[in-house]
Tab-separated table of C-alpha atoms in Angstrom:
chain	number	residue	atom	x	y	z
A	892	MET	CA	58.030	17.478	-51.237
A	893	ASP	CA	55.139	16.047	-53.196
A	894	THR	CA	51.832	15.555	-51.371
A	895	ASN	CA	50.008	13.148	-53.604
A	896	ASN	CA	50.219	9.604	-54.697
A	897	LEU	CA	53.648	9.452	-56.441
A	898	ASP	CA	54.590	7.003	-59.203
A	899	SER	CA	58.298	6.091	-59.798
A	900	ALA	CA	58.439	8.816	-62.486
A	901	GLN	CA	57.253	11.505	-59.985
A	902	LEU	CA	59.579	10.143	-57.307
A	903	ASP	CA	62.660	10.276	-59.686
A	904	VAL	CA	61.838	13.843	-60.650
A	905	LEU	CA	61.670	14.961	-57.113
A	906	GLN	CA	64.882	13.136	-56.165
A	907	GLU	CA	66.788	14.646	-59.179
A	908	ALA	CA	65.666	18.106	-58.010
A	909	GLY	CA	67.454	17.388	-54.692
A	910	CYS	CA	64.309	16.823	-52.399
A	911	GLU	CA	65.683	15.560	-49.055
A	912	ARG	CA	62.358	14.608	-47.576
A	913	ILE	CA	59.405	13.491	-49.664
A	914	TYR	CA	55.888	13.379	-48.538
A	915	GLN	CA	53.516	10.958	-50.104
A	916	GLU	CA	49.758	10.580	-49.445
A	917	LYS	CA	48.512	7.129	-49.279
A	918	GLY	CA	44.778	7.607	-49.840
A	919	SER	CA	42.772	8.746	-52.810
A	920	GLY	CA	43.553	12.202	-54.316
A	921	LYS	CA	39.829	13.206	-53.784
A	922	SER	CA	39.985	12.627	-50.124
A	923	ARG	CA	39.923	15.879	-47.903
A	924	LEU	CA	42.023	14.088	-45.233
A	925	ARG	CA	45.693	14.789	-46.135
A	926	PRO	CA	47.770	13.635	-43.047
A	927	GLU	CA	51.038	13.997	-45.005
A	928	LEU	CA	50.253	17.430	-46.246
A	929	GLU	CA	49.700	18.455	-42.617
A	930	ARG	CA	52.746	16.610	-41.416
A	931	MET	CA	54.730	18.470	-44.124
A	932	THR	CA	53.442	21.877	-43.238
A	933	ASP	CA	53.917	21.179	-39.479
A	934	SER	CA	57.487	20.492	-40.144
A	935	LEU	CA	58.285	23.415	-42.378
A	936	ARG	CA	60.707	26.136	-41.110
A	937	ALA	CA	61.645	29.581	-42.640
A	938	ALA	CA	64.100	29.267	-45.506
A	939	ASP	CA	62.780	25.717	-46.336
A	940	THR	CA	61.576	25.015	-49.823
A	941	VAL	CA	58.550	23.002	-50.810
A	942	VAL	CA	59.006	21.242	-54.329
A	943	VAL	CA	56.183	19.589	-56.191
A	944	GLN	CA	56.295	18.050	-59.615
A	945	ARG	CA	53.011	19.962	-60.719
A	946	LEU	CA	50.773	22.466	-59.018
A	947	ASP	CA	47.849	19.989	-58.900
A	948	ARG	CA	50.009	17.800	-56.774
A	949	LEU	CA	49.736	20.200	-53.848
A	950	GLY	CA	46.194	21.747	-53.965
A	951	ARG	CA	42.754	20.193	-54.564
A	952	SER	CA	41.450	23.569	-55.985
A	953	LEU	CA	42.876	27.018	-56.899
A	954	LYS	CA	41.580	28.159	-53.569
A	955	ASP	CA	43.334	25.454	-51.597
A	956	LEU	CA	46.711	26.222	-53.605
A	957	ILE	CA	46.404	29.931	-53.065
A	958	GLU	CA	45.940	29.497	-49.249
A	959	LEU	CA	48.919	27.035	-49.184
A	960	LEU	CA	51.163	29.336	-50.981
A	961	ASP	CA	50.226	32.266	-48.995
A	962	ASP	CA	50.892	30.290	-45.804
A	963	PHE	CA	54.258	29.428	-47.126
A	964	LYS	CA	55.085	33.001	-47.814
A	965	GLN	CA	53.902	34.155	-44.443
A	966	HIS	CA	56.329	31.589	-42.893
A	967	GLY	CA	59.240	32.401	-45.084
A	968	VAL	CA	59.053	29.104	-47.040
A	969	GLN	CA	59.943	29.029	-50.613
A	970	PHE	CA	57.964	27.265	-53.238
A	971	ILE	CA	58.853	25.447	-56.539
A	972	SER	CA	56.656	23.689	-59.094
A	973	LEU	CA	59.009	21.985	-61.544
A	974	ASN	CA	56.377	21.438	-64.491
A	975	GLU	CA	55.108	24.948	-64.274
A	976	SER	CA	58.591	26.429	-63.651
A	977	ILE	CA	57.298	28.587	-60.713
A	978	ASP	CA	60.100	29.190	-58.297
A	979	THR	CA	59.628	31.815	-55.588
A	980	THR	CA	63.163	31.933	-54.946
A	981	THR	CA	63.410	33.961	-58.252
A	982	ALA	CA	62.061	37.338	-59.389
A	983	VAL	CA	59.998	35.785	-62.262
A	984	GLY	CA	58.684	32.923	-59.926
A	985	GLU	CA	57.499	35.443	-57.403
A	986	LEU	CA	55.904	37.424	-60.130
A	987	ALA	CA	54.037	34.148	-61.272
A	988	PHE	CA	53.037	33.503	-57.596
A	989	HIS	CA	51.584	37.079	-57.399
A	990	MET	CA	49.831	36.731	-60.768
A	991	ILE	CA	48.072	33.594	-59.457
A	992	GLY	CA	47.301	35.232	-56.226
A	993	SER	CA	45.825	38.286	-57.983
A	994	ILE	CA	43.653	36.061	-60.310
A	995	ALA	CA	42.383	34.199	-57.137
A	996	HIS	CA	41.597	37.708	-55.371
A	997	PHE	CA	39.851	38.765	-58.534
A	998	GLU	CA	37.692	35.605	-58.563
A	999	ARG	CA	36.861	35.797	-54.868
A	1000	ARG	CA	35.646	39.584	-55.586
A	1001	LEU	CA	33.555	38.533	-58.597
A	1002	ILE	CA	31.780	35.838	-56.437
A	1003	SER	CA	31.070	38.401	-53.556
A	1004	GLU	CA	29.700	40.834	-56.073
A	1005	ARG	CA	27.386	38.395	-57.795
A	1006	THR	CA	26.302	37.164	-54.437
A	1007	LYS	CA	25.505	40.672	-53.256
A	1008	ALA	CA	23.564	41.440	-56.453
A	1009	GLY	CA	21.669	38.264	-56.299
A	1010	LEU	CA	20.690	38.844	-52.583
A	1011	ALA	CA	19.619	42.342	-53.528
A	1012	ALA	CA	17.546	41.209	-56.486
A	1013	ALA	CA	15.933	38.625	-54.111
A	1014	ARG	CA	14.990	41.366	-51.670
A	1015	THR	CA	13.368	43.313	-54.371
A	1016	TRP	CA	11.197	40.416	-55.214
A	1017	GLY	CA	10.133	40.083	-51.522
A	1018	ARG	CA	12.412	37.231	-50.604
A	1019	LYS	CA	14.364	37.212	-47.402
A	1020	GLY	CA	17.580	35.295	-46.997
A	1021	GLY	CA	18.735	33.048	-44.284
A	1022	ARG	CA	17.143	30.340	-42.331
A	1023	LYS	CA	13.314	29.912	-42.061
A	1024	ALA	CA	12.129	30.976	-38.716
A	1025	LYS	CA	11.448	28.095	-36.434
A	1026	LEU	CA	8.557	29.808	-34.720
A	1027	THR	CA	5.701	31.307	-36.546
A	1028	ALA	CA	3.914	34.555	-35.389
A	1029	SER	CA	1.068	32.318	-34.058
A	1030	ASP	CA	3.655	30.212	-32.217
A	1031	ILE	CA	5.195	33.438	-30.747
A	1032	ARG	CA	1.778	34.671	-29.577
A	1033	ARG	CA	1.070	31.308	-27.967
A	1034	ALA	CA	4.533	31.304	-26.318
A	1035	HIS	CA	3.849	34.750	-24.837
A	1036	ALA	CA	0.463	33.611	-23.605
A	1037	MET	CA	1.913	30.504	-21.999
A	1038	LEU	CA	4.614	32.643	-20.252
A	1039	LEU	CA	1.782	34.624	-18.515
A	1040	ASP	CA	1.334	31.559	-16.379
A	1041	PRO	CA	3.586	32.093	-13.388
A	1042	ASN	CA	4.098	28.420	-13.148
A	1043	MET	CA	5.529	27.952	-16.431
A	1044	THR	CA	9.179	28.475	-17.348
A	1045	LYS	CA	10.754	29.492	-20.459
A	1046	ALA	CA	12.594	26.099	-20.678
A	1047	GLU	CA	9.047	24.387	-20.757
A	1048	VAL	CA	7.725	26.647	-23.366
A	1049	ALA	CA	10.899	26.059	-25.530
A	1050	GLU	CA	10.395	22.280	-25.067
A	1051	HIS	CA	6.806	22.445	-26.023
A	1052	PHE	CA	7.568	24.264	-29.245
A	1053	GLU	CA	10.594	22.033	-29.827
A	1054	VAL	CA	13.233	24.942	-29.961
A	1055	SER	CA	16.132	25.820	-27.807
A	1056	ARG	CA	15.598	28.439	-25.053
A	1057	PRO	CA	17.957	30.979	-26.903
A	1058	THR	CA	15.740	30.561	-30.091
A	1059	LEU	CA	12.626	31.169	-27.971
A	1060	ASN	CA	14.122	34.178	-26.380
A	1061	LYS	CA	15.198	35.709	-29.661
A	1062	ALA	CA	11.742	35.157	-31.129
A	1063	LEU	CA	10.059	36.772	-28.090
A	1064	ASN	CA	12.560	39.743	-28.053
A	1065	GLU	CA	12.052	40.340	-31.972
A	1066	THR	CA	8.312	40.327	-31.713
A	1067	ALA	CA	6.377	43.021	-29.826
A	1068	ILE	CA	2.973	41.739	-28.658
């Protein structure tokens, strides 16, 4: 079952491999919308086998591919990539799948470690991550003063500062006056 635009050579290869049902995306290969892939994954049952001519016909990135293959494995669906000779119905194919998964896991860990190191370095330089605060210290002092008026509601104060009420509450709770 190939999930990308098929030319006649790809179609022939899949038919020769014995594919009973072939899914073909109609749109661009770069599109995030992949209705045929969704249709295929929705119709899969345990013991089914997904066959692609090449790995890049299934996933847009290594991350996409690993997620799909992992989902197949969790649901008892086998996978074959004809060009790369990956066949999870065999011991060697399953080893290849696990190697790809291990590389992807390693890549995710490296990215996580680099991100953490970058954030720690930024903190040592006095930088703080996250969104910029919507209310300045001066705004929060004014909000506190406005709320001393018994006729003023938090909703009105929030509207005055063009923030939501939860944002105002959070700022008021985090800042002691």
